[in-house]
PDB file of C-alpha atoms in Angstrom:
ATOM      1  CA  MET A   1      74.321  18.191  -1.850  1.00 93.00           C
ATOM      2  CA  GLU A   2      75.337  21.610  -1.100  1.00 93.00           C
ATOM      3  CA  LYS A   3      72.755  23.236  -3.388  1.00 94.00           C
ATOM      4  CA  ARG A   4      69.917  20.846  -2.361  1.00 95.00           C
ATOM      5  CA  ILE A   5      70.580  21.927   1.366  1.00 96.00           C
ATOM      6  CA  ALA A   6      70.537  25.535   0.351  1.00 95.00           C
ATOM      7  CA  LEU A   7      66.758  24.888  -1.239  1.00 95.00           C
ATOM      8  CA  GLU A   8      65.306  22.955   1.568  1.00 96.00           C
ATOM      9  CA  LYS A   9      66.502  25.536   3.947  1.00 94.00           C
ATOM     10  CA  ARG A  10      63.776  27.740   2.220  1.00 93.00           C
ATOM     11  CA  GLY A  11      64.976  31.044   4.098  1.00 94.00           C
ATOM     12  CA  ARG A  12      65.685  29.300   7.406  1.00 96.00           C
ATOM     13  CA  THR A  13      68.734  29.277   9.318  1.00 97.00           C
ATOM     14  CA  GLU A  14      70.221  25.943  10.268  1.00 97.00           C
ATOM     15  CA  ASP A  15      69.129  26.056  13.760  1.00 97.00           C
ATOM     16  CA  GLN A  16      65.470  26.077  12.745  1.00 98.00           C
ATOM     17  CA  ILE A  17      65.434  23.058  10.752  1.00 98.00           C
ATOM     18  CA  THR A  18      64.423  19.855  12.508  1.00 98.00           C
ATOM     19  CA  GLU A  19      63.883  17.683   9.337  1.00 98.00           C
ATOM     20  CA  LEU A  20      66.027  17.407   6.347  1.00 98.00           C
ATOM     21  CA  ASN A  21      65.322  15.166   3.257  1.00 98.00           C
ATOM     22  CA  LEU A  22      68.313  15.154   0.779  1.00 98.00           C
ATOM     23  CA  ASP A  23      67.251  11.750  -1.033  1.00 98.00           C
ATOM     24  CA  ASN A  24      68.414  11.487  -4.513  1.00 96.00           C
ATOM     25  CA  CYS A  25      70.462  14.595  -4.516  1.00 94.00           C
ATOM     26  CA  ARG A  26      73.507  12.490  -5.905  1.00 93.00           C
ATOM     27  CA  SER A  27      76.782  12.972  -4.046  1.00 95.00           C
ATOM     28  CA  THR A  28      79.764  10.555  -2.865  1.00 94.00           C
ATOM     29  CA  ASN A  29      80.474  12.725  -0.065  1.00 94.00           C
ATOM     30  CA  ILE A  30      79.008  14.441   2.764  1.00 96.00           C
ATOM     31  CA  GLU A  31      78.993  18.155   1.670  1.00 94.00           C
ATOM     32  CA  GLY A  32      77.301  21.291   3.215  1.00 95.00           C
ATOM     33  CA  LEU A  33      76.073  19.662   6.223  1.00 96.00           C
ATOM     34  CA  THR A  34      77.539  21.081   9.535  1.00 97.00           C
ATOM     35  CA  ASP A  35      77.387  21.194  13.188  1.00 97.00           C
ATOM     36  CA  ALA A  36      75.151  24.315  12.807  1.00 98.00           C
ATOM     37  CA  PHE A  37      71.914  21.930  12.380  1.00 98.00           C
ATOM     38  CA  THR A  38      71.455  21.849  15.953  1.00 98.00           C
ATOM     39  CA  SER A  39      67.753  21.191  16.272  1.00 98.00           C
ATOM     40  CA  LEU A  40      67.931  18.519  13.373  1.00 98.00           C
ATOM     41  CA  GLU A  41      66.174  15.519  14.301  1.00 99.00           C
ATOM     42  CA  SER A  42      65.460  13.358  11.019  1.00 99.00           C
ATOM     43  CA  LEU A  43      67.983  13.462   8.322  1.00 98.00           C
ATOM     44  CA  SER A  44      67.152  11.493   5.189  1.00 98.00           C
ATOM     45  CA  LEU A  45      70.075  10.506   2.517  1.00 98.00           C
ATOM     46  CA  ILE A  46      68.335   7.903   0.408  1.00 98.00           C
ATOM     47  CA  ASN A  47      69.993   7.138  -2.730  1.00 97.00           C
ATOM     48  CA  VAL A  48      72.602   9.695  -2.590  1.00 97.00           C
ATOM     49  CA  GLY A  49      75.423   7.489  -3.953  1.00 95.00           C
ATOM     50  CA  LEU A  50      77.594   7.981  -0.929  1.00 95.00           C
ATOM     51  CA  VAL A  51      80.704   6.145  -0.673  1.00 94.00           C
ATOM     52  CA  SER A  52      81.933   7.404   2.431  1.00 93.00           C
ATOM     53  CA  LEU A  53      80.769   9.112   5.986  1.00 95.00           C
ATOM     54  CA  LYS A  54      83.862  10.998   6.273  1.00 92.00           C
ATOM     55  CA  ASN A  55      82.937  14.603   7.591  1.00 93.00           C
ATOM     56  CA  PHE A  56      79.802  13.690   8.904  1.00 96.00           C
ATOM     57  CA  PRO A  57      78.624  16.602  11.429  1.00 97.00           C
ATOM     58  CA  LYS A  58      77.919  16.430  15.078  1.00 97.00           C
ATOM     59  CA  LEU A  59      73.997  16.670  15.207  1.00 98.00           C
ATOM     60  CA  ARG A  60      73.125  15.771  19.091  1.00 96.00           C
ATOM     61  CA  SER A  61      69.497  16.565  18.733  1.00 98.00           C
ATOM     62  CA  LEU A  62      69.164  13.723  15.794  1.00 99.00           C
ATOM     63  CA  ARG A  63      67.056  10.923  16.232  1.00 99.00           C
ATOM     64  CA  LYS A  64      66.425   9.137  12.902  1.00 99.00           C
ATOM     65  CA  LEU A  65      68.988   8.598  10.063  1.00 98.00           C
ATOM     66  CA  GLU A  66      68.308   7.201   6.705  1.00 98.00           C
ATOM     67  CA  LEU A  67      71.332   5.991   4.517  1.00 97.00           C
ATOM     68  CA  SER A  68      69.686   3.309   2.593  1.00 98.00           C
ATOM     69  CA  ASP A  69      70.502   2.597  -0.920  1.00 97.00           C
ATOM     70  CA  ASN A  70      73.911   4.127  -1.231  1.00 96.00           C
ATOM     71  CA  ARG A  71      77.311   2.582  -1.854  1.00 93.00           C
ATOM     72  CA  LEU A  72      78.692   2.840   1.766  1.00 92.00           C
ATOM     73  CA  VAL A  73      81.675   0.451   2.340  1.00 83.00           C
ATOM     74  CA  PHE A  74      83.989   0.826   4.941  1.00 76.00           C
ATOM     75  CA  PHE A  75      87.614  -0.320   4.193  1.00 64.00           C
ATOM     76  CA  ARG A  76      88.957   2.343   6.502  1.00 67.00           C
ATOM     77  CA  ILE A  77      87.711   3.598   9.859  1.00 63.00           C
ATOM     78  CA  SER A  78      88.208   7.143   9.039  1.00 63.00           C
ATOM     79  CA  ASN A  79      85.464   6.603   6.154  1.00 75.00           C
ATOM     80  CA  GLY A  80      83.307   4.442   8.456  1.00 88.00           C
ATOM     81  CA  LEU A  81      80.390   4.197  11.093  1.00 93.00           C
ATOM     82  CA  VAL A  82      82.626   6.065  13.560  1.00 92.00           C
ATOM     83  CA  ASN A  83      81.738   9.528  11.994  1.00 94.00           C
ATOM     84  CA  ILE A  84      78.177   9.255  12.999  1.00 96.00           C
ATOM     85  CA  THR A  85      78.791   8.184  16.724  1.00 95.00           C
ATOM     86  CA  SER A  86      78.858  11.934  17.643  1.00 95.00           C
ATOM     87  CA  CYS A  87      75.270  11.991  16.987  1.00 98.00           C
ATOM     88  CA  GLU A  88      74.584  10.181  20.349  1.00 96.00           C
ATOM     89  CA  ASN A  89      71.074  10.247  20.450  1.00 98.00           C
ATOM     90  CA  ILE A  90      70.143   8.518  17.216  1.00 99.00           C
ATOM     91  CA  LYS A  91      67.427   5.936  17.796  1.00 99.00           C
ATOM     92  CA  SER A  92      66.767   4.737  14.221  1.00 98.00           C
ATOM     93  CA  LEU A  93      69.376   3.935  11.532  1.00 98.00           C
ATOM     94  CA  ASN A  94      68.669   2.577   8.151  1.00 98.00           C
ATOM     95  CA  LEU A  95      71.679   1.168   6.207  1.00 97.00           C
ATOM     96  CA  SER A  96      69.989  -1.093   3.985  1.00 97.00           C
ATOM     97  CA  GLY A  97      71.214  -1.655   0.436  1.00 97.00           C
ATOM     98  CA  ASN A  98      74.796  -0.573   0.870  1.00 96.00           C
ATOM     99  CA  ARG A  99      77.943  -2.656   0.548  1.00 94.00           C
ATOM    100  CA  ILE A 100      78.756  -3.783   4.143  1.00 94.00           C
ATOM    101  CA  LYS A 101      80.249  -7.139   4.217  1.00 94.00           C
ATOM    102  CA  GLU A 102      81.895  -7.711   7.736  1.00 93.00           C
ATOM    103  CA  ILE A 103      80.369  -7.642  11.352  1.00 94.00           C
ATOM    104  CA  ASP A 104      83.695  -5.306  12.262  1.00 92.00           C
ATOM    105  CA  GLU A 105      82.253  -2.333  10.241  1.00 92.00           C
ATOM    106  CA  LEU A 106      79.557  -2.282  12.616  1.00 94.00           C
ATOM    107  CA  GLN A 107      81.539  -2.310  15.796  1.00 93.00           C
ATOM    108  CA  SER A 108      81.200   1.512  16.047  1.00 93.00           C
ATOM    109  CA  LEU A 109      77.416   1.370  16.473  1.00 96.00           C
ATOM    110  CA  ALA A 110      77.972   0.343  20.145  1.00 96.00           C
ATOM    111  CA  ASP A 111      78.791   3.609  21.094  1.00 96.00           C
ATOM    112  CA  LEU A 112      75.326   4.809  20.100  1.00 97.00           C
ATOM    113  CA  LYS A 113      73.898   4.323  23.438  1.00 97.00           C
ATOM    114  CA  CYS A 114      70.241   5.364  22.288  1.00 98.00           C
ATOM    115  CA  LEU A 115      70.175   3.162  19.030  1.00 98.00           C
ATOM    116  CA  GLU A 116      67.033   1.018  19.149  1.00 98.00           C
ATOM    117  CA  VAL A 117      66.071   0.504  15.657  1.00 98.00           C
ATOM    118  CA  LEU A 118      68.680  -0.748  12.916  1.00 98.00           C
ATOM    119  CA  ASP A 119      68.148  -2.045   9.315  1.00 98.00           C
ATOM    120  CA  LEU A 120      70.906  -3.790   7.353  1.00 98.00           C
ATOM    121  CA  PHE A 121      68.717  -5.527   4.624  1.00 97.00           C
ATOM    122  CA  ASN A 122      70.570  -6.324   1.301  1.00 97.00           C
ATOM    123  CA  ASN A 123      74.090  -6.136   2.798  1.00 96.00           C
ATOM    124  CA  GLU A 124      76.345  -8.890   2.666  1.00 96.00           C
ATOM    125  CA  VAL A 125      76.958  -9.078   6.189  1.00 96.00           C
ATOM    126  CA  THR A 126      73.201 -10.301   6.901  1.00 97.00           C
ATOM    127  CA  ASN A 127      74.581 -13.398   5.346  1.00 97.00           C
ATOM    128  CA  ILE A 128      77.334 -14.224   8.032  1.00 96.00           C
ATOM    129  CA  HIS A 129      76.514 -17.066  10.431  1.00 96.00           C
ATOM    130  CA  ASN A 130      74.881 -15.950  13.651  1.00 96.00           C
ATOM    131  CA  TYR A 131      74.437 -12.521  12.136  1.00 98.00           C
ATOM    132  CA  ARG A 132      71.485 -11.396  14.180  1.00 98.00           C
ATOM    133  CA  GLU A 133      72.839 -12.714  17.437  1.00 97.00           C
ATOM    134  CA  THR A 134      76.307 -11.309  17.074  1.00 98.00           C
ATOM    135  CA  VAL A 135      74.754  -7.561  16.085  1.00 98.00           C
ATOM    136  CA  PHE A 136      72.352  -7.760  18.945  1.00 98.00           C
ATOM    137  CA  GLY A 137      75.510  -8.567  21.177  1.00 97.00           C
ATOM    138  CA  ILE A 138      77.282  -5.599  19.818  1.00 96.00           C
ATOM    139  CA  ILE A 139      74.549  -3.242  20.424  1.00 97.00           C
ATOM    140  CA  PRO A 140      73.218  -3.775  23.685  1.00 97.00           C
ATOM    141  CA  SER A 141      70.642  -1.044  23.414  1.00 98.00           C
ATOM    142  CA  LEU A 142      69.185  -2.525  20.174  1.00 98.00           C
ATOM    143  CA  LYS A 143      65.581  -3.604  20.218  1.00 98.00           C
ATOM    144  CA  TYR A 144      64.810  -4.204  16.438  1.00 99.00           C
ATOM    145  CA  LEU A 145      67.256  -5.608  13.725  1.00 98.00           C
ATOM    146  CA  ASP A 146      65.769  -5.735  10.590  1.00 98.00           C
ATOM    147  CA  GLY A 147      62.166  -5.258  11.897  1.00 97.00           C
ATOM    148  CA  TYR A 148      62.387  -7.925  14.542  1.00 98.00           C
ATOM    149  CA  ASP A 149      63.413  -8.049  17.850  1.00 98.00           C
ATOM    150  CA  LYS A 150      65.826 -10.968  19.955  1.00 96.00           C
ATOM    151  CA  ASN A 151      63.250 -13.456  19.840  1.00 95.00           C
ATOM    152  CA  ASP A 152      62.156 -13.165  16.366  1.00 95.00           C
ATOM    153  CA  GLU A 153      59.018 -10.959  17.237  1.00 96.00           C
ATOM    154  CA  GLU A 154      57.974  -8.659  14.697  1.00 96.00           C
ATOM    155  CA  ALA A 155      58.300  -4.997  15.545  1.00 94.00           C
ATOM    156  CA  PRO A 156      55.043  -3.090  15.959  1.00 91.00           C
ATOM    157  CA  SER A 157      54.002  -0.946  13.392  1.00 79.00           C
ATOM    158  CA  ASP A 158      54.158   2.208  15.736  1.00 57.00           C
ATOM    159  CA  ALA A 159      57.864   1.174  16.888  1.00 47.00           C
ATOM    160  CA  ASP A 160      59.106   4.658  15.743  1.00 51.00           C
ATOM    161  CA  ASP A 161      55.918   6.788  16.450  1.00 55.00           C
ATOM    162  CA  ASP A 162      57.970   9.115  18.479  1.00 53.00           C
ATOM    163  CA  GLU A 163      59.779  10.109  15.303  1.00 53.00           C
ATOM    164  CA  ALA A 164      57.109   9.430  12.889  1.00 51.00           C
ATOM    165  CA  ASN A 165      54.443  11.477  14.953  1.00 55.00           C
ATOM    166  CA  HIS A 166      57.041  14.520  15.084  1.00 54.00           C
ATOM    167  CA  VAL A 167      55.336  17.601  14.178  1.00 47.00           C
ATOM    168  CA  ASP A 168      57.781  19.956  12.380  1.00 50.00           C
ATOM    169  CA  GLU A 169      57.957  23.775  13.608  1.00 48.00           C
ATOM    170  CA  ASP A 170      57.772  24.732   9.953  1.00 52.00           C
ATOM    171  CA  GLU A 171      54.490  22.480   9.023  1.00 53.00           C
ATOM    172  CA  GLU A 172      52.288  25.193   9.222  1.00 49.00           C
ATOM    173  CA  SER A 173      54.533  27.571   7.325  1.00 49.00           C
ATOM    174  CA  ASP A 174      54.745  24.796   4.598  1.00 54.00           C
ATOM    175  CA  HIS A 175      50.877  24.657   4.235  1.00 51.00           C
ATOM    176  CA  ASP A 176      50.773  28.187   3.911  1.00 48.00           C
ATOM    177  CA  SER A 177      53.388  28.587   1.297  1.00 46.00           C
ATOM    178  CA  SER A 178      52.381  26.003  -1.304  1.00 47.00           C
ATOM    179  CA  ASP A 179      53.037  28.327  -3.966  1.00 47.00           C
ATOM    180  CA  ASN A 180      56.351  28.652  -2.784  1.00 48.00           C
ATOM    181  CA  GLU A 181      56.999  24.949  -2.774  1.00 45.00           C
ATOM    182  CA  VAL A 182      56.066  24.633  -6.423  1.00 45.00           C
ATOM    183  CA  SER A 183      58.630  27.326  -7.294  1.00 44.00           C
ATOM    184  CA  LEU A 184      61.219  25.373  -5.300  1.00 52.00           C
ATOM    185  CA  ALA A 185      60.455  22.435  -6.975  1.00 49.00           C
ATOM    186  CA  GLU A 186      60.693  24.141 -10.401  1.00 55.00           C
ATOM    187  CA  VAL A 187      64.306  25.404  -9.265  1.00 52.00           C
ATOM    188  CA  TYR A 188      65.581  22.020  -8.057  1.00 57.00           C
ATOM    189  CA  ASN A 189      64.459  20.381 -11.313  1.00 56.00           C
ATOM    190  CA  ASP A 190      66.216  23.224 -13.038  1.00 57.00           C
ATOM    191  CA  GLN A 191      69.411  22.299 -11.428  1.00 55.00           C
ATOM    192  CA  LEU A 192      69.171  18.642 -11.417  1.00 58.00           C
ATOM    193  CA  GLN A 193      70.761  18.068 -14.438  1.00 58.00           C
ATOM    194  CA  ASP A 194      73.954  20.166 -13.079  1.00 57.00           C
ATOM    195  CA  ASP A 195      74.168  18.030 -10.140  1.00 59.00           C
ATOM    196  CA  SER A 196      73.864  14.701 -12.033  1.00 59.00           C
ATOM    197  CA  SER A 197      76.872  16.045 -14.045  1.00 57.00           C
ATOM    198  CA  GLU A 198      79.020  16.674 -10.889  1.00 60.00           C
ATOM    199  CA  TYR A 199      77.763  13.588  -9.130  1.00 60.00           C
ATOM    200  CA  ASN A 200      79.172  11.501 -12.412  1.00 61.00           C
ATOM    201  CA  ALA A 201      82.689  12.890 -11.810  1.00 58.00           C
ATOM    202  CA  GLN A 202      82.576  12.414  -8.041  1.00 59.00           C
ATOM    203  CA  GLU A 203      81.307   8.813  -8.594  1.00 60.00           C
ATOM    204  CA  GLU A 204      84.531   7.845 -10.860  1.00 59.00           C
ATOM    205  CA  GLU A 205      86.745   9.302  -8.257  1.00 60.00           C
ATOM    206  CA  GLY A 206      84.696   7.449  -5.423  1.00 58.00           C
ATOM    207  CA  GLU A 207      84.768   3.996  -7.299  1.00 58.00           C
ATOM    208  CA  ASP A 208      88.651   4.561  -7.857  1.00 58.00           C
ATOM    209  CA  GLU A 209      88.936   4.964  -3.854  1.00 56.00           C
ATOM    210  CA  ILE A 210      86.849   2.097  -3.229  1.00 56.00           C
ATOM    211  CA  GLU A 211      89.218   0.009  -5.817  1.00 57.00           C
ATOM    212  CA  SER A 212      92.316   1.665  -4.057  1.00 56.00           C
ATOM    213  CA  GLU A 213      90.959   0.907  -0.480  1.00 55.00           C
ATOM    214  CA  SER A 214      90.088  -2.892  -1.699  1.00 54.00           C
ATOM    215  CA  ASP A 215      93.624  -3.166  -3.435  1.00 55.00           C
ATOM    216  CA  GLU A 216      95.418  -1.965  -0.377  1.00 56.00           C
ATOM    217  CA  SER A 217      93.371  -4.356   2.019  1.00 52.00           C
ATOM    218  CA  GLU A 218      94.009  -7.532  -0.057  1.00 53.00           C
ATOM    219  CA  ASP A 219      97.923  -6.217  -0.051  1.00 54.00           C
ATOM    220  CA  GLU A 220      98.088  -6.101   3.559  1.00 52.00           C
ATOM    221  CA  THR A 221      96.386  -9.687   3.807  1.00 45.00           C
ATOM    222  CA  ARG A 222      98.958 -11.053   1.526  1.00 49.00           C
ATOM    223  CA  GLY A 223     101.894  -9.251   3.722  1.00 50.00           C
ATOM    224  CA  THR A 224     100.563 -10.925   6.549  1.00 44.00           C
ATOM    225  CA  LYS A 225     100.238 -14.342   5.022  1.00 44.00           C
ATOM    226  CA  ARG A 226     103.926 -14.170   3.698  1.00 47.00           C
ATOM    227  CA  LYS A 227     105.129 -13.375   7.236  1.00 45.00           C
ATOM    228  CA  ILE A 228     103.146 -16.224   8.765  1.00 43.00           C
ATOM    229  CA  ASP A 229     104.544 -18.668   5.882  1.00 50.00           C
ATOM    230  CA  GLU A 230     108.259 -17.246   6.777  1.00 48.00           C
TER     231      GLU A 230
END
């Protein structure tokens, strides 16, 4: 992830970047993202392989966060959504395609007072009875859950226009430096294999962590049951 961030910066300082796309960069944890990205408004981490949000930076300008198609599962509060609540201006959050199972894992989102759009498609939590009513109850500011409002009315296509139509400060320079972008892509492709190797090692560690936390959770449950039986 750190290598990808360095490439995406394209010579800019952290505080000059308003949009950052780190899709498919392969990492089990947040690495290289810091509080120095003070102007960042849109961050995409789709299909990265994340198992935890620990060490997520305080991004006060962040409006849109994409975390879909990862392996996020929150057995411990320290790894969970509490880590993004310091990004207090988030309006749109996509957590689709993760491993979220329980409503309790979403409780921290109540602290995001500006959150209006939330997507949880393809998570087990969506199968819980009264899932929609419960989530809307937890997050008072929420307008659209999985593309629909409280009354099951579909969100208008321009619901996120304020983010989608944002003109990045570097848009013009990107146009003028198309040749440099080609070079950037070539460099990234050259390093992709190395990143994948590092990710595979991290992935094994991440799976071990998930299994360990799951076992701890089961042990705690059995311990509680024994106390009750006694």
